[in-house]
PDB file of C-alpha atoms in Angstrom:
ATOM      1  CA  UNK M  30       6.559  18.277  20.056  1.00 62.00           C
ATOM      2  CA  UNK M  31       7.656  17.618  16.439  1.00 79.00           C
ATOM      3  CA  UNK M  32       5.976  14.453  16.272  1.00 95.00           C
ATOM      4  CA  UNK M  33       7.960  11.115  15.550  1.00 97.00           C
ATOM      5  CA  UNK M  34      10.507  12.346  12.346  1.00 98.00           C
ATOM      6  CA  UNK M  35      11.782   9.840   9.536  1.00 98.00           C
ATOM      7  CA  UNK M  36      14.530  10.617   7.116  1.00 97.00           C
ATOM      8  CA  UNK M  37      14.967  10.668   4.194  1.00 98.00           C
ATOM      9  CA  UNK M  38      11.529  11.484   2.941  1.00 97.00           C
ATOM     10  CA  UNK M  39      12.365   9.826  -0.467  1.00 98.00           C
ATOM     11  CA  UNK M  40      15.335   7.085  -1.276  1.00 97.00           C
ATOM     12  CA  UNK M  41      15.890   6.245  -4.511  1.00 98.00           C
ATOM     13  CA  UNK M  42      18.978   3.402  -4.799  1.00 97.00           C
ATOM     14  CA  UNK M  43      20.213   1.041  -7.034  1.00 97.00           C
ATOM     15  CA  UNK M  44      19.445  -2.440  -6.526  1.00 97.00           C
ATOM     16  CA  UNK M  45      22.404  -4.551  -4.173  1.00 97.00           C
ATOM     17  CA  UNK M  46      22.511  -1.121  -2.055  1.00 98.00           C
ATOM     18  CA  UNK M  47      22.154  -0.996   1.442  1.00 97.00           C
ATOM     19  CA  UNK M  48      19.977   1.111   2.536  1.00 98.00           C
ATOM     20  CA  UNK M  49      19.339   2.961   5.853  1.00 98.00           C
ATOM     21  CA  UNK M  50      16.220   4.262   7.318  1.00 98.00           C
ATOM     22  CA  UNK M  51      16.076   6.693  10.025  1.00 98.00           C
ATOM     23  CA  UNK M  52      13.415   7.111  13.090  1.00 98.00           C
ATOM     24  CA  UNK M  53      13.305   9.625  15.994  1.00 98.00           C
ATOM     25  CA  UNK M  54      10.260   8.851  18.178  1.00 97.00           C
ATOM     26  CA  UNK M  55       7.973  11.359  20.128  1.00 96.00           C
ATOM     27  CA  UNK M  56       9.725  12.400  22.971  1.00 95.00           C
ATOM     28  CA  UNK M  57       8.912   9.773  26.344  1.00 94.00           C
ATOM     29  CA  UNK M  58       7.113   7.424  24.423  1.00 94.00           C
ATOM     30  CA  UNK M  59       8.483   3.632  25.200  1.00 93.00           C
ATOM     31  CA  UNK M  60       7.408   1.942  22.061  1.00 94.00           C
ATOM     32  CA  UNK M  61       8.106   1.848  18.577  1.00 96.00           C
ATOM     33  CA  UNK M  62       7.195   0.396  15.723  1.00 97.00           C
ATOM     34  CA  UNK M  63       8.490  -0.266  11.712  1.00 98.00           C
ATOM     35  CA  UNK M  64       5.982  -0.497   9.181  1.00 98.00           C
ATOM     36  CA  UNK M  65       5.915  -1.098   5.828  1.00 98.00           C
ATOM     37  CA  UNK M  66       3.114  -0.117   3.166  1.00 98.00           C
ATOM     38  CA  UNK M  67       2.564  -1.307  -0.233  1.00 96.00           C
ATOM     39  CA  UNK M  68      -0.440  -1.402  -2.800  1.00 92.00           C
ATOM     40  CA  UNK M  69      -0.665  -5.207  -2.795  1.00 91.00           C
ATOM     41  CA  UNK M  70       0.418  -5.865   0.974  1.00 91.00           C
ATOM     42  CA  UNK M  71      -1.484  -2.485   2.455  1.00 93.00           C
ATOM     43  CA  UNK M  72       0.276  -1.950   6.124  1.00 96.00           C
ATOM     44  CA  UNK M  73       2.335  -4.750   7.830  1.00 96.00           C
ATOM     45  CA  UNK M  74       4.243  -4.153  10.831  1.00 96.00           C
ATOM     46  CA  UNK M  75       7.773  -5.474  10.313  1.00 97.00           C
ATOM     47  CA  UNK M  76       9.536  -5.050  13.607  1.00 97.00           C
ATOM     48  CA  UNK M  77       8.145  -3.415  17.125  1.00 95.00           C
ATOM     49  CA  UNK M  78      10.602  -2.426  20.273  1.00 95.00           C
ATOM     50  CA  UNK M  79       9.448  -2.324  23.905  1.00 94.00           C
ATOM     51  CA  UNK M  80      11.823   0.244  25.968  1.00 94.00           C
ATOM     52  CA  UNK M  81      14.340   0.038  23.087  1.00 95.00           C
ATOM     53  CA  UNK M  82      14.135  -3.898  23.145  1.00 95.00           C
ATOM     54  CA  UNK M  83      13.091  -5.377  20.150  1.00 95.00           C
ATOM     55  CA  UNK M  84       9.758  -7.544  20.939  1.00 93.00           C
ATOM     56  CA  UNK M  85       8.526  -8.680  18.273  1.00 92.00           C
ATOM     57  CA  UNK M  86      10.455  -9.240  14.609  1.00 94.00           C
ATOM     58  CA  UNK M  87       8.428 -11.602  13.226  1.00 93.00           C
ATOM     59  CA  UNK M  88       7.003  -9.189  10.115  1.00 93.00           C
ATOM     60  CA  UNK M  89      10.670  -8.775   9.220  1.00 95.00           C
ATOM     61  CA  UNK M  90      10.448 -10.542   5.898  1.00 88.00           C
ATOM     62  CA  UNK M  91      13.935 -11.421   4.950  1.00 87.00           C
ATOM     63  CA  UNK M  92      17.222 -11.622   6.851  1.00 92.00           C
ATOM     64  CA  UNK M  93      18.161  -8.755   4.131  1.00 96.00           C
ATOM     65  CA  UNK M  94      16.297  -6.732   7.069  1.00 97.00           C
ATOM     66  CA  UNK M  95      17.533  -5.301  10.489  1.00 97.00           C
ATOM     67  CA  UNK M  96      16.449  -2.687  12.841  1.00 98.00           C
ATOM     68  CA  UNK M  97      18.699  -1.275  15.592  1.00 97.00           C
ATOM     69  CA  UNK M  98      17.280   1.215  18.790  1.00 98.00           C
ATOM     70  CA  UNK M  99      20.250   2.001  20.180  1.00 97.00           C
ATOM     71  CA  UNK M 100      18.481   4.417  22.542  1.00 95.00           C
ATOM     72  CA  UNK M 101      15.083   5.592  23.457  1.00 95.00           C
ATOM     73  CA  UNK M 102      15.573   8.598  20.852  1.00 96.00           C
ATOM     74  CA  UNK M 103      16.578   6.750  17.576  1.00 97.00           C
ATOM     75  CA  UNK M 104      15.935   3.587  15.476  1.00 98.00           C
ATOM     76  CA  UNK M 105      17.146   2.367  12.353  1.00 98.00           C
ATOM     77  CA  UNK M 106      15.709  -0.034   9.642  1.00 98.00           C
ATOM     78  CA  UNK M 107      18.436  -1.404   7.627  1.00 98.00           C
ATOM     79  CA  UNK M 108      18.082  -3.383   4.195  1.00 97.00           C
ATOM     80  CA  UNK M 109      21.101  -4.910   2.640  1.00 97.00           C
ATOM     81  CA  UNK M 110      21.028  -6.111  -0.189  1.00 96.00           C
ATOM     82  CA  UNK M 111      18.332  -4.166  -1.449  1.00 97.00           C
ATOM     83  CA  UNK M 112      16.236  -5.396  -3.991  1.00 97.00           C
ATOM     84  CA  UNK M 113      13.054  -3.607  -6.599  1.00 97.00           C
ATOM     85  CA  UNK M 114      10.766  -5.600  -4.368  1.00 96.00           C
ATOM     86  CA  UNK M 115      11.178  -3.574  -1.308  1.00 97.00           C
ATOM     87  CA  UNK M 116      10.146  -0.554  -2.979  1.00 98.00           C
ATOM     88  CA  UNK M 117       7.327   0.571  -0.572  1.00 98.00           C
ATOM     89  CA  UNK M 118       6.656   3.430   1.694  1.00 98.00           C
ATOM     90  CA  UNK M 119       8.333   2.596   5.247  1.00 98.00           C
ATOM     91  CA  UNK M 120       6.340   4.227   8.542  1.00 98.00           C
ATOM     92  CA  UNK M 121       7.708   4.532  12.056  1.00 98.00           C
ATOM     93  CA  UNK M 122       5.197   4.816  14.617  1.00 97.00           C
ATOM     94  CA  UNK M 123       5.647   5.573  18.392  1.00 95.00           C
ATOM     95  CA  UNK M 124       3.532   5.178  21.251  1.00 93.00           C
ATOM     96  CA  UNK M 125       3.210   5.665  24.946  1.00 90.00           C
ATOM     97  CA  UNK M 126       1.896   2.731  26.866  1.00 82.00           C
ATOM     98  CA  UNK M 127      -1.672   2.647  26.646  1.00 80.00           C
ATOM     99  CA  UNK M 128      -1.890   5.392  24.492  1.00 85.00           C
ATOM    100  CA  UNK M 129      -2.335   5.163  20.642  1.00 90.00           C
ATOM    101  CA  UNK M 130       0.279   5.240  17.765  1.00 93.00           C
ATOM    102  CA  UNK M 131       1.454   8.322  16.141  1.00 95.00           C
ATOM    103  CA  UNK M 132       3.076   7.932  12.927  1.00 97.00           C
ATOM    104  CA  UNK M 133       5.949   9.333  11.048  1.00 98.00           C
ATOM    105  CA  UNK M 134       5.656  11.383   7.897  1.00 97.00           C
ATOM    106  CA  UNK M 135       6.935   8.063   6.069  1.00 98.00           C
ATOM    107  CA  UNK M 136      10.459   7.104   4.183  1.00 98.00           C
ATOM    108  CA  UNK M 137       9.458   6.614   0.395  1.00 98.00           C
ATOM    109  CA  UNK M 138      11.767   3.884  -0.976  1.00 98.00           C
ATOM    110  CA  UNK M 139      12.712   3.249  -4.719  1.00 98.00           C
ATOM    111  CA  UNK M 140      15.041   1.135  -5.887  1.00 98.00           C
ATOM    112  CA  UNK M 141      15.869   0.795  -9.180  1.00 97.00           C
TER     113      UNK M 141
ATOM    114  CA  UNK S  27      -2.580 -14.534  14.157  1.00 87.00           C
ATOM    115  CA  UNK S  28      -4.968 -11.754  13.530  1.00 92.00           C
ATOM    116  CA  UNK S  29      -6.835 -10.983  10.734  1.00 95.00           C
ATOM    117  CA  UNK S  30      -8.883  -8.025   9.882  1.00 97.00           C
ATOM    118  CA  UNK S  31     -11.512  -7.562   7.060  1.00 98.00           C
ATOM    119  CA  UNK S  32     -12.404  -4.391   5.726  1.00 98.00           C
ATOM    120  CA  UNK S  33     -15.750  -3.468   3.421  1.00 98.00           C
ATOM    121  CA  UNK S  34     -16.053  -2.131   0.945  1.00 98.00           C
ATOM    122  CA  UNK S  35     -12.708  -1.226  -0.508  1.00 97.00           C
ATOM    123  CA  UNK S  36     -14.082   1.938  -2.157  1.00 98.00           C
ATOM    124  CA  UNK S  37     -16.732   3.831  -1.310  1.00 98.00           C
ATOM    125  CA  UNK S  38     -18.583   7.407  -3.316  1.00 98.00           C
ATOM    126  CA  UNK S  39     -21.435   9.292  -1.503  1.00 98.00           C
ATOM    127  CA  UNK S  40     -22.384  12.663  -1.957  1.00 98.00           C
ATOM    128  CA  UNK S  41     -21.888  15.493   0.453  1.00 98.00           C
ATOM    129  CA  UNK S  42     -24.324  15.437   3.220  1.00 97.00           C
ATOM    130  CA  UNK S  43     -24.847  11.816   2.813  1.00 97.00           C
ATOM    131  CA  UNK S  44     -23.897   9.643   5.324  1.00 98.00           C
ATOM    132  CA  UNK S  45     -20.844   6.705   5.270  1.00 98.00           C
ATOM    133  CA  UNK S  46     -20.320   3.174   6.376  1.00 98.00           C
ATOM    134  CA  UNK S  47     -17.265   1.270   7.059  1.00 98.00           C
ATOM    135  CA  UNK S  48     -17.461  -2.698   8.372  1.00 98.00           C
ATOM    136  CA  UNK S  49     -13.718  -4.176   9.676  1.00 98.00           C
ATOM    137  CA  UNK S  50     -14.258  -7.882  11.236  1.00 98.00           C
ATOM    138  CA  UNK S  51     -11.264  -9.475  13.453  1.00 97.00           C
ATOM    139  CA  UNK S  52     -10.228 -13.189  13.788  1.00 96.00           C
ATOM    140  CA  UNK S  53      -8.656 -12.792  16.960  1.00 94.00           C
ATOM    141  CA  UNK S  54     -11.060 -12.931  20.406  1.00 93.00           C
ATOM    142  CA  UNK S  55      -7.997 -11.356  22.328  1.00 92.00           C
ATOM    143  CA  UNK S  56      -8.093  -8.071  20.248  1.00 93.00           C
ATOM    144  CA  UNK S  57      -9.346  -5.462  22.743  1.00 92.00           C
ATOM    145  CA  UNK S  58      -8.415  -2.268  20.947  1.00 94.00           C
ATOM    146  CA  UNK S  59      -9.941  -0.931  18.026  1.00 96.00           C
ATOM    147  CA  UNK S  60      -8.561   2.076  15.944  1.00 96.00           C
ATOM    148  CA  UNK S  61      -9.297   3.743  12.575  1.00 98.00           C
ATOM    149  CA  UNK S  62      -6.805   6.029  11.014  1.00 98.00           C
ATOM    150  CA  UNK S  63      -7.476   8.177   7.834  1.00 98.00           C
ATOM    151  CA  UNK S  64      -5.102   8.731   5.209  1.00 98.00           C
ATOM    152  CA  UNK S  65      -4.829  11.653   2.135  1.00 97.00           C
ATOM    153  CA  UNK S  66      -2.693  11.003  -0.555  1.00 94.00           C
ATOM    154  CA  UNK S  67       1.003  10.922   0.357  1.00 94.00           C
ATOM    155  CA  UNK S  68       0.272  11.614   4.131  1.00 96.00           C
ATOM    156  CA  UNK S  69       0.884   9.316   7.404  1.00 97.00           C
ATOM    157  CA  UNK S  70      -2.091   7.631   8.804  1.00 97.00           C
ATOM    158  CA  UNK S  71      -3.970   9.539  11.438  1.00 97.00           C
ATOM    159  CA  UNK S  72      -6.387   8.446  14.258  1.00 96.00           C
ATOM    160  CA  UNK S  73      -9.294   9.664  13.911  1.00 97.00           C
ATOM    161  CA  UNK S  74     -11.201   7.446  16.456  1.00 97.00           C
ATOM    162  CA  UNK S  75     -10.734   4.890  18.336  1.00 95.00           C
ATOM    163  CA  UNK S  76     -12.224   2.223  21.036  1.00 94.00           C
ATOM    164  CA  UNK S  77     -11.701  -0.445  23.556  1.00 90.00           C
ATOM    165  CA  UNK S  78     -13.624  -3.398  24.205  1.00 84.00           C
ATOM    166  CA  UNK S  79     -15.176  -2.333  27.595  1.00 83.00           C
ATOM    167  CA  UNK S  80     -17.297   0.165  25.042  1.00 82.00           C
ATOM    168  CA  UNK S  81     -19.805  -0.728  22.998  1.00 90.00           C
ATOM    169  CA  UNK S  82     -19.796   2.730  20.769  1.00 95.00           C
ATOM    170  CA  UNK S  83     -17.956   5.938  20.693  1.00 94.00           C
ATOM    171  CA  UNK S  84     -18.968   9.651  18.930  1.00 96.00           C
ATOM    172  CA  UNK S  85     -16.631  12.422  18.225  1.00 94.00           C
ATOM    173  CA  UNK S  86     -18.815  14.951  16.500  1.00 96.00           C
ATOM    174  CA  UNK S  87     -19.318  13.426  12.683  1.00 97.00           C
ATOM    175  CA  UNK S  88     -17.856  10.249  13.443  1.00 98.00           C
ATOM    176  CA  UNK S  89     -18.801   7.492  15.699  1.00 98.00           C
ATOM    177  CA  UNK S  90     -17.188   4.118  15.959  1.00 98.00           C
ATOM    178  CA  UNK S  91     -19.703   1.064  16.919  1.00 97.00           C
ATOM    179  CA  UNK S  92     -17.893  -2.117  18.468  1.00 96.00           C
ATOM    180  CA  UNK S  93     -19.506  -5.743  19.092  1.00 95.00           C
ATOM    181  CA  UNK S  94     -17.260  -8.137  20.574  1.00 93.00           C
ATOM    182  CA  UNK S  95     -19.241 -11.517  20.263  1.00 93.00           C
ATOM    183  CA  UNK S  96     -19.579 -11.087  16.578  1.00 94.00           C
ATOM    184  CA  UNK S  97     -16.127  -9.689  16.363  1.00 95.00           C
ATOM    185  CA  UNK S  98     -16.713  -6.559  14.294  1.00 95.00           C
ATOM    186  CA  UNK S  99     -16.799  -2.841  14.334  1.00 97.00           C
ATOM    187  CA  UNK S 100     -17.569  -0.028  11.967  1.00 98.00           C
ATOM    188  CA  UNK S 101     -16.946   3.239  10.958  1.00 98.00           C
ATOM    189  CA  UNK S 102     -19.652   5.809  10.684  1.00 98.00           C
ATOM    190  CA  UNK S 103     -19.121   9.331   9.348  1.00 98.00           C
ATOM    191  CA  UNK S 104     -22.290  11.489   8.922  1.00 97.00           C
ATOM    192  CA  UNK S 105     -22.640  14.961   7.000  1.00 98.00           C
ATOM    193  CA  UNK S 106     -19.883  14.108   4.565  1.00 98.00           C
ATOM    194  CA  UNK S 107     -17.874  16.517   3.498  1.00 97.00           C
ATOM    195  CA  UNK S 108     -15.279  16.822   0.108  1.00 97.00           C
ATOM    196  CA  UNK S 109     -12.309  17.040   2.836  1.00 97.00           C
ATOM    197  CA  UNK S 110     -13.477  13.577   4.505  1.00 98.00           C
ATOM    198  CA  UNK S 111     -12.340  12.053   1.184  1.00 98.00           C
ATOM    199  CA  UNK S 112      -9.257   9.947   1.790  1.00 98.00           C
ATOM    200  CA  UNK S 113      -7.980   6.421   2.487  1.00 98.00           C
ATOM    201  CA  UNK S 114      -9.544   5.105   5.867  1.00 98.00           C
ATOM    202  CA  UNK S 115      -8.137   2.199   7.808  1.00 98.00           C
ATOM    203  CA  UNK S 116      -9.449  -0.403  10.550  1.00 98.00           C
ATOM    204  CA  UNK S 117      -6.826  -2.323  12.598  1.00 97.00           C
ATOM    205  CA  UNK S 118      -6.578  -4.660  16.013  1.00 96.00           C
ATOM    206  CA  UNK S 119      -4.505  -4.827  18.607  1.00 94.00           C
ATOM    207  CA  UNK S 120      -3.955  -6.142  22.227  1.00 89.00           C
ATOM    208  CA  UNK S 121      -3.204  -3.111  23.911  1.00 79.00           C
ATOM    209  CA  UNK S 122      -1.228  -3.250  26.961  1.00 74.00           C
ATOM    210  CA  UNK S 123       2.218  -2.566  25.677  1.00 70.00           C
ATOM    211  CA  UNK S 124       1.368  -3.038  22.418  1.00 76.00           C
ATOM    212  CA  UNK S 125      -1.216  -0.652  21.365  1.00 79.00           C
ATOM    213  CA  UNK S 126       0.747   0.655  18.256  1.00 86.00           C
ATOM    214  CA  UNK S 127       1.234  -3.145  17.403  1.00 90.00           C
ATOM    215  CA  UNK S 128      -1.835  -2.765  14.843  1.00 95.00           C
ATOM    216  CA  UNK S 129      -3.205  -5.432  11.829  1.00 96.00           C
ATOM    217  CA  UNK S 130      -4.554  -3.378   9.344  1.00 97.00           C
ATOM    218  CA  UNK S 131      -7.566  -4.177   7.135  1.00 97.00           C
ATOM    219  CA  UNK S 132      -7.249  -3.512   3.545  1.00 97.00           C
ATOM    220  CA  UNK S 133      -8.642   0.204   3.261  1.00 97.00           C
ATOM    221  CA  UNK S 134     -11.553   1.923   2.423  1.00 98.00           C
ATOM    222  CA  UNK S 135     -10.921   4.950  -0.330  1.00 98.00           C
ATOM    223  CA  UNK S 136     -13.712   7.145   0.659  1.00 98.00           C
ATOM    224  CA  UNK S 137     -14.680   9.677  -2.241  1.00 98.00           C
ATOM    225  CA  UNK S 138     -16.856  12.599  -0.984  1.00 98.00           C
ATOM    226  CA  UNK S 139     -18.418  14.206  -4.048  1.00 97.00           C
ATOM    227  CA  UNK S 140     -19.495  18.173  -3.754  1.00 94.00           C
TER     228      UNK S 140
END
């Protein structure tokens, strides 16, 4: 298995852009997970789904966010407007019940 | 909501020596307990991890220790090594169908010297 894949690796927009982050889980696992991680913040989970339902979006920290799993293979984290202060590395993690996370290689976002 | 602790938030020993971690938890219904190690521009990676019906756990070097009534666990690596330096990371969850739903303490940056 490939492991759980983000793309892009690196974003670099202008600020007011939307911006779309990508997310393909490990094959049969049944959760996943945003994350976000910053120097002054370290790693906060943003947004989790349960079977592609989302559970718990309580990290989301504006309404400038949204995530979408429109299927067990794919999830999106969406940011519109953007703004300098979301700059941050974005994780997706995936897990099978019971079993512990595996995380993406990361989305690095800059915007400028 | 939870709330983990992590000491100290660096940490320099030289090879061979042996290192300590310490994460505390706020919340009593926290039952699993996972570290993760990170290099520079990488994803986090378990390295170890535990539940709460285990008081310790060894995998080789490493070995996790885990006491529930004082709610805090730690990190032990022994016979250090220049490729053990990294970022390493404590976190909580509730398992069931949230084990990847994880707070994160602050980081340890763990600096191995040769």
């Amino acid at each position: 298995d490939a492991g759980v894949i983000q793309s892009p690796r690196h974003e670099v927009t202008e600020m007011g852009q939307e911006v779309t982050l990508r997310c393909k889980p490990i094959s049969g696992h049944n959760s996943l997970f945003w994350y976000r991680q910053t120097m002054m913040r370290g790693l906060e989970l943003l947004i989790y789904f349960n079977n592609n339902v989302p559970i718990d979006d309580s990290g989301m920290p504006e309404d400038r966010f949204s995530a979408k799993m429109p299927n067990a293979s794919f999830s999106t984290l969406k940011i519109q407007p953007s703004e300098p202060r979301d700059s941050a590395v974005y994780f997706c993690a995936s897990t099978l019940t019971g079993t512990e996370a595996f995380f993406g290689q990361g989305t690095r976002l800059t915007v400028v | 909501g939870e709330n983990v602790e992590q000491h100290p938030s660096t940490l320099s020993v030289q090879e061979g020596d042996s290192a300590v971690i310490k994460c505390t938890y706020s919340d009593s219904a926290s039952n699993y307990f996972p570290w993760y190690k990170q290099e520079l521009g990488k994803r986090p990676q378990l390295i170890i991890d535990i539940r709460s019906n285990v008081g310790e756990k060894k995998d080789q070097r490493i070995a996790v220790t885990l006491n529930k009534t004082a709610k805090h666990f730690s990190l032990h690596i022994t016979e250090t090594q220049p490729e053990d330096s990294a970022v390493y990371f404590c976190a909580a969850s509730q398992g069931g169908t949230s084990y990847g739903k994880l707070t994160f303490g602050q980081g340890t940056i763990l600096t191995v010297h040769p």
